Short mmCIF file of C-alpha atoms and ligand atoms in Angstrom, two decimals:
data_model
loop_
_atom_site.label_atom_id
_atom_site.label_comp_id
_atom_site.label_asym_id
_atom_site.label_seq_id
_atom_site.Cartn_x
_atom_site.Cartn_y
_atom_site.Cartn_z
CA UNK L 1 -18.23 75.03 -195.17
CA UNK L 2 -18.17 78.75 -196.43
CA UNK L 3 -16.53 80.92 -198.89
CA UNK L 4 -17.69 84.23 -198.65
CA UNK L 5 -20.87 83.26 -197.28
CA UNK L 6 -21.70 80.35 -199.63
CA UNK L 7 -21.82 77.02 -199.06
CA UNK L 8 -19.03 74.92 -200.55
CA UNK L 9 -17.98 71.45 -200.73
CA UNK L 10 -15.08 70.26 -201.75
CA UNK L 11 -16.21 68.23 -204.85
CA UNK L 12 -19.52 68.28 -206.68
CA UNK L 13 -21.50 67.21 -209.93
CA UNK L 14 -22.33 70.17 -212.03
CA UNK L 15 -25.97 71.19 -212.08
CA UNK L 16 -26.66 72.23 -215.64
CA UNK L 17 -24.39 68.85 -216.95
CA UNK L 18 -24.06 66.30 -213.95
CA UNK L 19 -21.43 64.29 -216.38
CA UNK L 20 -18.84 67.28 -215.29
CA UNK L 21 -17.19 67.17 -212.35
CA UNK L 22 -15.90 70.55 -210.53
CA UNK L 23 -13.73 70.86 -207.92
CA UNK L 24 -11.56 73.72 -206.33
CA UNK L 25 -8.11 73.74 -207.33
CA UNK L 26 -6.42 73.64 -204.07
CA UNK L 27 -2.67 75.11 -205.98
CA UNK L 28 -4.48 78.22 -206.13
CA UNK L 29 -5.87 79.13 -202.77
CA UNK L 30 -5.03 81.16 -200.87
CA UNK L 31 -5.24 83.94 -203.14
CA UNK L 32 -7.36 82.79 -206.07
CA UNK L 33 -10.64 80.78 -205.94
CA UNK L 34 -10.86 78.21 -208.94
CA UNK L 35 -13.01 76.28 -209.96
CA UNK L 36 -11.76 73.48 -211.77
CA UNK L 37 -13.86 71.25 -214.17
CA UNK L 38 -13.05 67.06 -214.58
CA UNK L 39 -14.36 65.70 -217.47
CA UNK L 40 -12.23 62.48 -217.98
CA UNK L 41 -10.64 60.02 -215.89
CA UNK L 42 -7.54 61.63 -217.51
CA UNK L 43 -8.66 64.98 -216.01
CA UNK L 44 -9.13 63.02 -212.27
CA UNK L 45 -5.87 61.25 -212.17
CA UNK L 46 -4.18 64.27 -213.09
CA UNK L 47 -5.91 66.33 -210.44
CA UNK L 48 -4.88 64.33 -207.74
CA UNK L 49 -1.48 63.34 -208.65
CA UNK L 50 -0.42 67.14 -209.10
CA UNK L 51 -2.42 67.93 -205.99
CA UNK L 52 -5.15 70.14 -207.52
CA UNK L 53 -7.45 68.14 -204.67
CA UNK L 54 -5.32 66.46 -201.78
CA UNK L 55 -6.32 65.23 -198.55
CA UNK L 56 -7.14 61.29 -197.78
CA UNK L 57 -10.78 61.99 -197.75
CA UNK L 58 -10.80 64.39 -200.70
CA UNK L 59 -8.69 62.45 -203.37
CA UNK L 60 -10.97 59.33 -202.15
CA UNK L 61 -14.28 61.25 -203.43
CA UNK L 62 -12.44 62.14 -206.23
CA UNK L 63 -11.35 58.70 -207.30
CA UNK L 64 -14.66 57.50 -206.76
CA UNK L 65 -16.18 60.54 -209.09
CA UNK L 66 -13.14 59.29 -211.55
CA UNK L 67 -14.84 55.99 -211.94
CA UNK L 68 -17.85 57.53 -212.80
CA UNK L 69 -16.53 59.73 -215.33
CA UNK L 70 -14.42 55.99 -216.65
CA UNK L 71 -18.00 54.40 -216.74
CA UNK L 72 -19.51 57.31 -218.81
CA UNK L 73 -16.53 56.93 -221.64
CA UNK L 74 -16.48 52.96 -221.62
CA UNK L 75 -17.33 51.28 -224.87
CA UNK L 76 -20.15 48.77 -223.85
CA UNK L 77 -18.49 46.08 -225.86
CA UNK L 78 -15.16 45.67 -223.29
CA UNK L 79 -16.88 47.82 -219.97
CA UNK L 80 -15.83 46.20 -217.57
CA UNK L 81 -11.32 46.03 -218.62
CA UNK L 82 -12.14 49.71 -219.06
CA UNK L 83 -13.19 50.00 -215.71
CA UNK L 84 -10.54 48.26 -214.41
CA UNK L 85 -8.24 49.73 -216.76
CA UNK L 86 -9.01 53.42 -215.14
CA UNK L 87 -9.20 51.71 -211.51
CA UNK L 88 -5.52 50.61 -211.87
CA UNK L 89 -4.44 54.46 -213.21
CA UNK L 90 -6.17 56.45 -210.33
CA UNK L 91 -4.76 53.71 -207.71
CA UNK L 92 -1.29 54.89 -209.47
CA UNK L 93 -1.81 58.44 -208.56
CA UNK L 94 -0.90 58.71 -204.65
CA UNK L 95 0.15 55.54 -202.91
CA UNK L 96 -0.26 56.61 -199.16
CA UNK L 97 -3.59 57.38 -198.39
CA UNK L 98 -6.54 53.94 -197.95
CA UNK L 99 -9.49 56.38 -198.98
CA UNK L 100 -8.30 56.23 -202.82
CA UNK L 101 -8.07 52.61 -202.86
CA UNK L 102 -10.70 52.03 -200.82
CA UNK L 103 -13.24 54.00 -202.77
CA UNK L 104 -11.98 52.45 -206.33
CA UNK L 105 -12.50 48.86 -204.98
CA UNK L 106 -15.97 49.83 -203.79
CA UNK L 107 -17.02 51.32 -207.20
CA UNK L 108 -15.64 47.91 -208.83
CA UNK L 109 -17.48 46.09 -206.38
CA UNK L 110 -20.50 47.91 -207.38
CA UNK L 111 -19.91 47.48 -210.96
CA UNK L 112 -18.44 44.64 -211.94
CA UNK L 113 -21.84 42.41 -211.15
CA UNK L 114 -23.95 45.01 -213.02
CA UNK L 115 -25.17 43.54 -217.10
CA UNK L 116 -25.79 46.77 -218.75
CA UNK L 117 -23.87 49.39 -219.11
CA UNK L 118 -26.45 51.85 -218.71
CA UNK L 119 -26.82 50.39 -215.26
CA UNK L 120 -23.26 50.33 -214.28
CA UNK L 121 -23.24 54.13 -214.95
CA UNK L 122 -26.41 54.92 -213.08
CA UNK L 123 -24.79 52.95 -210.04
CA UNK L 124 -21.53 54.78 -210.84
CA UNK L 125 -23.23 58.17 -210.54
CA UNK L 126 -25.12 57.03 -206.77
CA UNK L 127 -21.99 55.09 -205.29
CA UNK L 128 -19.34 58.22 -206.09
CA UNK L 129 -22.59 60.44 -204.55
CA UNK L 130 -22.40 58.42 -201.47
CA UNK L 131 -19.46 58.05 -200.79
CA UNK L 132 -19.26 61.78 -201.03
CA UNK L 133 -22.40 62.04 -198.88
CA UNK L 134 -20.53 59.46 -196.22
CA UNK L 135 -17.14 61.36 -195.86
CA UNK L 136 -19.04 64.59 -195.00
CA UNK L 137 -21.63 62.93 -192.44
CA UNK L 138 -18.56 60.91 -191.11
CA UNK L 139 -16.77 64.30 -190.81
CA UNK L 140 -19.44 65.55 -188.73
CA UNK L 141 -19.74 62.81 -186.15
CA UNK L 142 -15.82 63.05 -185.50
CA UNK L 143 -16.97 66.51 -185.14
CA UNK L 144 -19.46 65.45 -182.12
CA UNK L 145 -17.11 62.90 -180.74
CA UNK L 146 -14.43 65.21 -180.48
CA UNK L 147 -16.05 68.29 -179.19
CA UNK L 148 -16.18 66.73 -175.08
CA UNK L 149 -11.99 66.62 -175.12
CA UNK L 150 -12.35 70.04 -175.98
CA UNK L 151 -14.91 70.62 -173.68
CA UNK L 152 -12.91 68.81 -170.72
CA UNK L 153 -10.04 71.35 -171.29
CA UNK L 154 -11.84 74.08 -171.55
CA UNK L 155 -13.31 73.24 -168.26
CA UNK L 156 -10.47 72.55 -166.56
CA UNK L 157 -8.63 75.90 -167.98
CA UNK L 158 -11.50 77.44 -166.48
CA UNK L 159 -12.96 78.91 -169.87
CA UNK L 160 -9.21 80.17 -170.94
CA UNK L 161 -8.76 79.18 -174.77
CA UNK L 162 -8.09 75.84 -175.66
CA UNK L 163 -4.49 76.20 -177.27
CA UNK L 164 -4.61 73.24 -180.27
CA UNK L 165 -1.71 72.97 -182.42
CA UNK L 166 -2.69 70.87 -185.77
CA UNK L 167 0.04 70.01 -188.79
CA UNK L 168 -0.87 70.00 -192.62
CA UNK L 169 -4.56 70.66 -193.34
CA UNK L 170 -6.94 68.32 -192.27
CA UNK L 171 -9.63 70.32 -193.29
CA UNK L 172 -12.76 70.41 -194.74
CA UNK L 173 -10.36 71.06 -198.15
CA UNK L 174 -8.93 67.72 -197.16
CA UNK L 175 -12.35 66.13 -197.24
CA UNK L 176 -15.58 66.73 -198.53
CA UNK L 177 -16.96 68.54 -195.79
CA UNK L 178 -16.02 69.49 -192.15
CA UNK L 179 -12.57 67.75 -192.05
CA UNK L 180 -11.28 65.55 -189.68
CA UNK L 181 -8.88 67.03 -187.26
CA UNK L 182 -10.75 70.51 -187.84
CA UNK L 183 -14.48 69.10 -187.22
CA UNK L 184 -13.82 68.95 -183.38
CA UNK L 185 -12.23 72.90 -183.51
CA UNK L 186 -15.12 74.02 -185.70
CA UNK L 187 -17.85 72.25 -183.05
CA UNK L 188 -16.13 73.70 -180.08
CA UNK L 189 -15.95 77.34 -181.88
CA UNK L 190 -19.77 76.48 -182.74
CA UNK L 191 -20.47 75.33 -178.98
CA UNK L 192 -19.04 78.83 -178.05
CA UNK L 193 -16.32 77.12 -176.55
CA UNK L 194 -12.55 79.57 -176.94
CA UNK L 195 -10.40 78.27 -179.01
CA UNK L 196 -7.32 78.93 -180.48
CA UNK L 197 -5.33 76.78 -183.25
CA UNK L 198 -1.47 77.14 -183.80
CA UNK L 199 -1.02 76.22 -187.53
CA UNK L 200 2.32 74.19 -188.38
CA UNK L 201 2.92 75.77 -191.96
CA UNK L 202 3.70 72.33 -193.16
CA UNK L 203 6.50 72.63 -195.32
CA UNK L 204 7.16 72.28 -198.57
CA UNK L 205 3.56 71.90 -199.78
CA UNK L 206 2.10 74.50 -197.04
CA UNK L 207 -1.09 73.00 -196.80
CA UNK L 208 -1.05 74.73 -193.30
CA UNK L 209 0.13 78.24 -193.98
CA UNK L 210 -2.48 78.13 -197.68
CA UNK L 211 -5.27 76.08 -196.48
CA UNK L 212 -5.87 75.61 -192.61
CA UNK L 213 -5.09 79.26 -192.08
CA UNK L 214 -7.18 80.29 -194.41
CA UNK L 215 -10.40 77.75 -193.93
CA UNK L 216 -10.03 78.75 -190.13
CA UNK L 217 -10.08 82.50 -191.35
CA UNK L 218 -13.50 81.41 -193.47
CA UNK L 219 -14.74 80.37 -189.75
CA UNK L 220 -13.31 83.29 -188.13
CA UNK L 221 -11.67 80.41 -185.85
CA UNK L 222 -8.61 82.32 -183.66
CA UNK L 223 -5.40 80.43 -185.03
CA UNK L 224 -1.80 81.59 -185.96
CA UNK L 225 0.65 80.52 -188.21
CA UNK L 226 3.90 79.01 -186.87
CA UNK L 227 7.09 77.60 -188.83
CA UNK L 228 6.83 73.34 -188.61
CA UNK L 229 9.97 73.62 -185.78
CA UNK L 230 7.74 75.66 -183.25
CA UNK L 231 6.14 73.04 -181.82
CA UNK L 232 8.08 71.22 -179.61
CA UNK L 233 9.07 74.68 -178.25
CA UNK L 234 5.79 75.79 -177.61
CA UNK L 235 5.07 72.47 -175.82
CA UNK L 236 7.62 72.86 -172.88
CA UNK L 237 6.15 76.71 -172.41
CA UNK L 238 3.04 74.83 -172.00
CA UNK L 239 1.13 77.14 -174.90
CA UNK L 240 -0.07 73.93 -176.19
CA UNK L 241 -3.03 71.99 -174.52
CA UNK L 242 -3.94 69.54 -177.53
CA UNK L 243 -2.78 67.89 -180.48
CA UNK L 244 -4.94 67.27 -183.45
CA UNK L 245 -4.20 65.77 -186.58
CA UNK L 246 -5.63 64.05 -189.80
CA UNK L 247 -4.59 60.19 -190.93
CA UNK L 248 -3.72 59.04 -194.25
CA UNK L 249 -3.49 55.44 -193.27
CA UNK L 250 -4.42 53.84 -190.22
CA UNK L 251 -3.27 50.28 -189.32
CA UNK L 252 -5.59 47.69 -187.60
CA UNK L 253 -3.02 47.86 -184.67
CA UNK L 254 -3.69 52.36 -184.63
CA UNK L 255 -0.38 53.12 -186.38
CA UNK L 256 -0.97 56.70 -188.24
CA UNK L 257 0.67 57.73 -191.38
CA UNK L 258 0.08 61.61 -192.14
CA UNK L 259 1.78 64.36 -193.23
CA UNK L 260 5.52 64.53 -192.85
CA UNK L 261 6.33 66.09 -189.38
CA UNK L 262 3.36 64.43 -187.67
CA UNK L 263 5.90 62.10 -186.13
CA UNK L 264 7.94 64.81 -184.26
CA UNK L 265 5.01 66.21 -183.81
CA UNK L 266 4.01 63.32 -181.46
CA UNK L 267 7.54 62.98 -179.78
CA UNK L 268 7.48 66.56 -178.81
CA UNK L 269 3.71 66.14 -177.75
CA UNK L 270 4.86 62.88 -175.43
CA UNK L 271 8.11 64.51 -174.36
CA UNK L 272 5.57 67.12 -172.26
CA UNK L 273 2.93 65.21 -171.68
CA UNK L 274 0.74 66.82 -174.60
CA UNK L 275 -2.44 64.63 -175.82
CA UNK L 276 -2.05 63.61 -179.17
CA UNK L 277 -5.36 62.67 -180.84
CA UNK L 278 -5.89 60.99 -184.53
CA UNK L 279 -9.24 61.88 -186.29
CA UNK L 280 -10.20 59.94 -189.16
CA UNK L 281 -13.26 58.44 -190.75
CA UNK L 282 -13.56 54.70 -190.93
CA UNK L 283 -12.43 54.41 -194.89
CA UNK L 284 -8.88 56.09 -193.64
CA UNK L 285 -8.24 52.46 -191.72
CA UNK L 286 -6.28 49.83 -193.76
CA UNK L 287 -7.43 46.30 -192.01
CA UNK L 288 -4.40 44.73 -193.78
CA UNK L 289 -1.78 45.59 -192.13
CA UNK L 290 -0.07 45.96 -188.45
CA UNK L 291 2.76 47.31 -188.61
CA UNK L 292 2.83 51.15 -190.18
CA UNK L 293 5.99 51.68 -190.49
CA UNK L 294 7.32 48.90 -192.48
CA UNK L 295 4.31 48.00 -194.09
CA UNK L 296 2.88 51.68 -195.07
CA UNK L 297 3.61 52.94 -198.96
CA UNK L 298 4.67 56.44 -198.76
CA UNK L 299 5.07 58.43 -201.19
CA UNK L 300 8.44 60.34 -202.41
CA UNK L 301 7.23 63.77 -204.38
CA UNK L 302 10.03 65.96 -206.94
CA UNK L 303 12.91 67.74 -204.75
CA UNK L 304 11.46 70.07 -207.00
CA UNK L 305 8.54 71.33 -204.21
CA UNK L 306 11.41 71.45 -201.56
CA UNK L 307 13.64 73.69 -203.48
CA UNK L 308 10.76 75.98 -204.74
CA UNK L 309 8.44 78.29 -202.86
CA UNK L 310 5.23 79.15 -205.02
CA UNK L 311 3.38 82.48 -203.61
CA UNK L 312 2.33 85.98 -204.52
CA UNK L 313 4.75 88.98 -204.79
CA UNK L 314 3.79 92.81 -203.57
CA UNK L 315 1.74 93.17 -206.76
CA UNK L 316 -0.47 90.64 -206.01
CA UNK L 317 1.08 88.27 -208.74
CA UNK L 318 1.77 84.42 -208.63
CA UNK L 319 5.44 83.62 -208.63
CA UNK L 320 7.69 80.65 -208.08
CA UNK L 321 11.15 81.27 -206.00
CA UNK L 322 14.16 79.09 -205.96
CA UNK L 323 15.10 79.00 -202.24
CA UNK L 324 18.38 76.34 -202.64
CA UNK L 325 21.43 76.24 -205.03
CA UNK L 326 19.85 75.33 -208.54
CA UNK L 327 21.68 71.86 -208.32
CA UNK L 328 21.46 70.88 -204.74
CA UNK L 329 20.00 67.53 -204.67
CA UNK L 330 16.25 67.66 -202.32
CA UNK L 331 14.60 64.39 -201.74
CA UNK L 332 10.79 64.90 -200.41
CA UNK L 333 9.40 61.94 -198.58
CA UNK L 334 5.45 62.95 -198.38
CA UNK L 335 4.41 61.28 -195.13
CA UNK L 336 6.13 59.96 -192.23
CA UNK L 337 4.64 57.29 -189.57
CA UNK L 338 3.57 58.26 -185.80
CA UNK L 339 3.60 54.85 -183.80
CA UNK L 340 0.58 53.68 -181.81
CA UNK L 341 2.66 53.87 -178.56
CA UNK L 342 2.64 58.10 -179.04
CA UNK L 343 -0.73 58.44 -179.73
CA UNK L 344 -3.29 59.21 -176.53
CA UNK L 345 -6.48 58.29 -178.82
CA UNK L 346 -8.29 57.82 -182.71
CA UNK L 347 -11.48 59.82 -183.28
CA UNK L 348 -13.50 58.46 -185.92
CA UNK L 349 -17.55 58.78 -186.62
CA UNK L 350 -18.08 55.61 -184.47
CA UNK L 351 -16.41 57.77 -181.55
CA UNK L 352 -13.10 57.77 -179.26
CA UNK L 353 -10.65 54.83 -179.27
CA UNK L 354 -7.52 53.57 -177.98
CA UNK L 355 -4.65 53.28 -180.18
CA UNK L 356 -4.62 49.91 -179.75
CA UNK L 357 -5.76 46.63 -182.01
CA UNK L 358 -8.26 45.65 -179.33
CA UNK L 359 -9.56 48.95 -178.41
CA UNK L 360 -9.95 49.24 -182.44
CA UNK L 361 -12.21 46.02 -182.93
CA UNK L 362 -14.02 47.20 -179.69
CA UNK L 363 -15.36 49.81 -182.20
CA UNK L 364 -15.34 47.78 -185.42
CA UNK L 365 -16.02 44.36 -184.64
CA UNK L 366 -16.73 43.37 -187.96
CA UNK L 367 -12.72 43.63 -188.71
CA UNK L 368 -12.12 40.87 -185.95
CA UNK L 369 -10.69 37.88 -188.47
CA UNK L 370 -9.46 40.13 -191.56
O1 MRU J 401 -0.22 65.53 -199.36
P1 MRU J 401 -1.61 65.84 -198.85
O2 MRU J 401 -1.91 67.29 -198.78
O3 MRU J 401 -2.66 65.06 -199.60
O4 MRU J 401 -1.57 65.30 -197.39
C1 MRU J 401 -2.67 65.51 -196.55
C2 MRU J 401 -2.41 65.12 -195.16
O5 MRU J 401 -1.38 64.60 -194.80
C3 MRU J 401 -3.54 65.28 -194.24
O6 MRU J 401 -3.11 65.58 -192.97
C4 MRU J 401 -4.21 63.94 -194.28
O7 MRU J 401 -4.78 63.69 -195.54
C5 MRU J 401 -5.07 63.61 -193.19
S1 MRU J 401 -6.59 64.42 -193.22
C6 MRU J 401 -7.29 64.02 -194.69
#
């Protein structure tokens, strides 16, 4: 997508020194671009546990960049335990979203059988570019799949805007490209089709207020900001025609882990007869499990991010505000989990699904006797 008028992606190699990685330090925007450069797996793991890059997509690409950067620093005497070695730190970074995990194991699947070193580098290098390649073409097709719900309400509001309320950022700055639950928004804006997106701020990280309000400004996509408690409110005054959110983890059974709130989110948008609708590319599924809310890792962050606000003051400069009594004890569970029975449909690149286990393996067949 575009800053400014230039193409972006989330993550990329750099061109004068393809052994860098550079990505956009997400603490910074809205107000400053950065540019961040990864040179070690070091670098990587920190980048995604302290949320310079977030987003199940994005800290997948960014794991599987990691273990490129682990296979251009291992000693080709003991590769392969410092493969693993680095595999085991960046699967220690964030425990809720399948795209890190997924993308390590597939690098060490890669690797592992590969003799040389030299090789195991090269195929480091083309797997990490892939999978980066994948989550941005996968990001599309959710895109295409999604645009005829939009289409279908548009029709029936006879051309009115199609009111979609959507809750952290499940962006194209979640991903490598397009997003998820934004790929749909940004093909019905392209189609021409009016839309307009009410933007849960998302507390405490305010990936909503910082990042979807400001990639749907970047798209000139109609949206507004609204506190996270809006939304059930909105719902009953019927200002809310669809429901469109991202996925961190996805069981085989279409239980959805995502951003804490999603799952009064999905009350609200059953209590009024709101469709709720779960984009996510394929690697966002975890085959292994059933049931999401006993079985799904999620992660606690520092009370720390619900006590402070970070932002800019009148004079343009970054500052950090205490908002609760400096003891007051905050606990700051990351994700919650929206069962399958609230959800109308998943969206992923392979197209529109029930959230149901057979509906699923209608779609992915191959996941039948996992
Ligand atoms: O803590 P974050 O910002 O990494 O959480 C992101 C979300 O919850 C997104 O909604 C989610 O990753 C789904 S879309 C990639």
């Amino acid at each position: 997508m575009k800053i400014n008028g230039q193409h972006y992606r989330t993550i990329w190699l750099d061109n004068d020194d393809p052994r860098i990685v550079k990505i956009i330090d997400q603490r910074r925007l809205p107000h400053t671009l950065v540019v961040e450069e990864l040179r070690t797996v070091e670098d990587c793991c920190r980048a995604i546990k302290e949320m310079h890059v977030r987003g199940a997509g994005l800290i997948g690409a960014t794991a599987a960049f990691a273990m490129y950067s682990a296979a251009l620093a291992a000693p080709a005497a003991d590769c392969d335990r410092f493969l693993r070695q680095a595999a085991t730190s960046l699967q220690a970074t964030r425990p809720t979203a399948s795209n890190l995990a997924w993308a390590v194991n597939r690098q060490l699947a890669t690797l592992l059988p590969l003799d040389s070193l030299t090789a195991k580098q090269e195929a480091a290098k083309i797997t990490a570019q892939t999978i980066a390649d994948e989550d941005a073409a996968a990001c599309r097709q959710i895109g295409e799949h999604g645009l005829p719900l939009i289409a279908a309400i548009s029709r029936r509001k006879g051309g009115l805007p199609v009111n979609i309320l959507t809750h952290c950022n499940a962006g194209w700055l979640a991903f490598v490209d397009y997003g998820s639950a934004t790929a749909p928004i940004y093909a019905a804006h392209q189609a021409g089709i009016p839309v307009h997106v009410w933007v849960d701020e998302t507390r405490p990280w305010l990936q909503g207020a910082r990042l979807t309000a400001w990639e749907l400004a970047g798209e000139a996509v109609p949206h507004t900001l609204i506190t996270d408690n809006a939304g059930g409110h909105l719902m009953q005054h019927g200002q809310v025609d669809l429901v469109l959110v991202g996925t961190d983890r996805t069981t085989r059974r279409g239980d959805v882990a995502n951003k804490i709130g999603t799952y009064l989110k999905a009350l609200a948008a059953s209590d009024n007869s709101v469709p709720f609708y779960v984009a996510l590319p394929s690697s966002t599924f975890d085959w292994q499990i059933a049931d999401g809310v006993n079985e799904i890792p999620i992660e606690y962050r520092s009370g720390d991010e619900v006590k402070f606000l970070a932002g800019i003051d009148s004079d343009g400069i970054e500052r950090e505000l205490l908002l609760a009594p400096p003891l007051c004890p905050a606990v700051n569970p990351g994700f919650d989990v929206t069962p399958a029975r609230l959800i109308s449909g998943l969206i992923s690149e392979r197209g529109i699904m029930k959230a149901d286990e057979s509906d699923i393996l209608r779609l992915y067949p191959e996941q039948q006797s996992v």
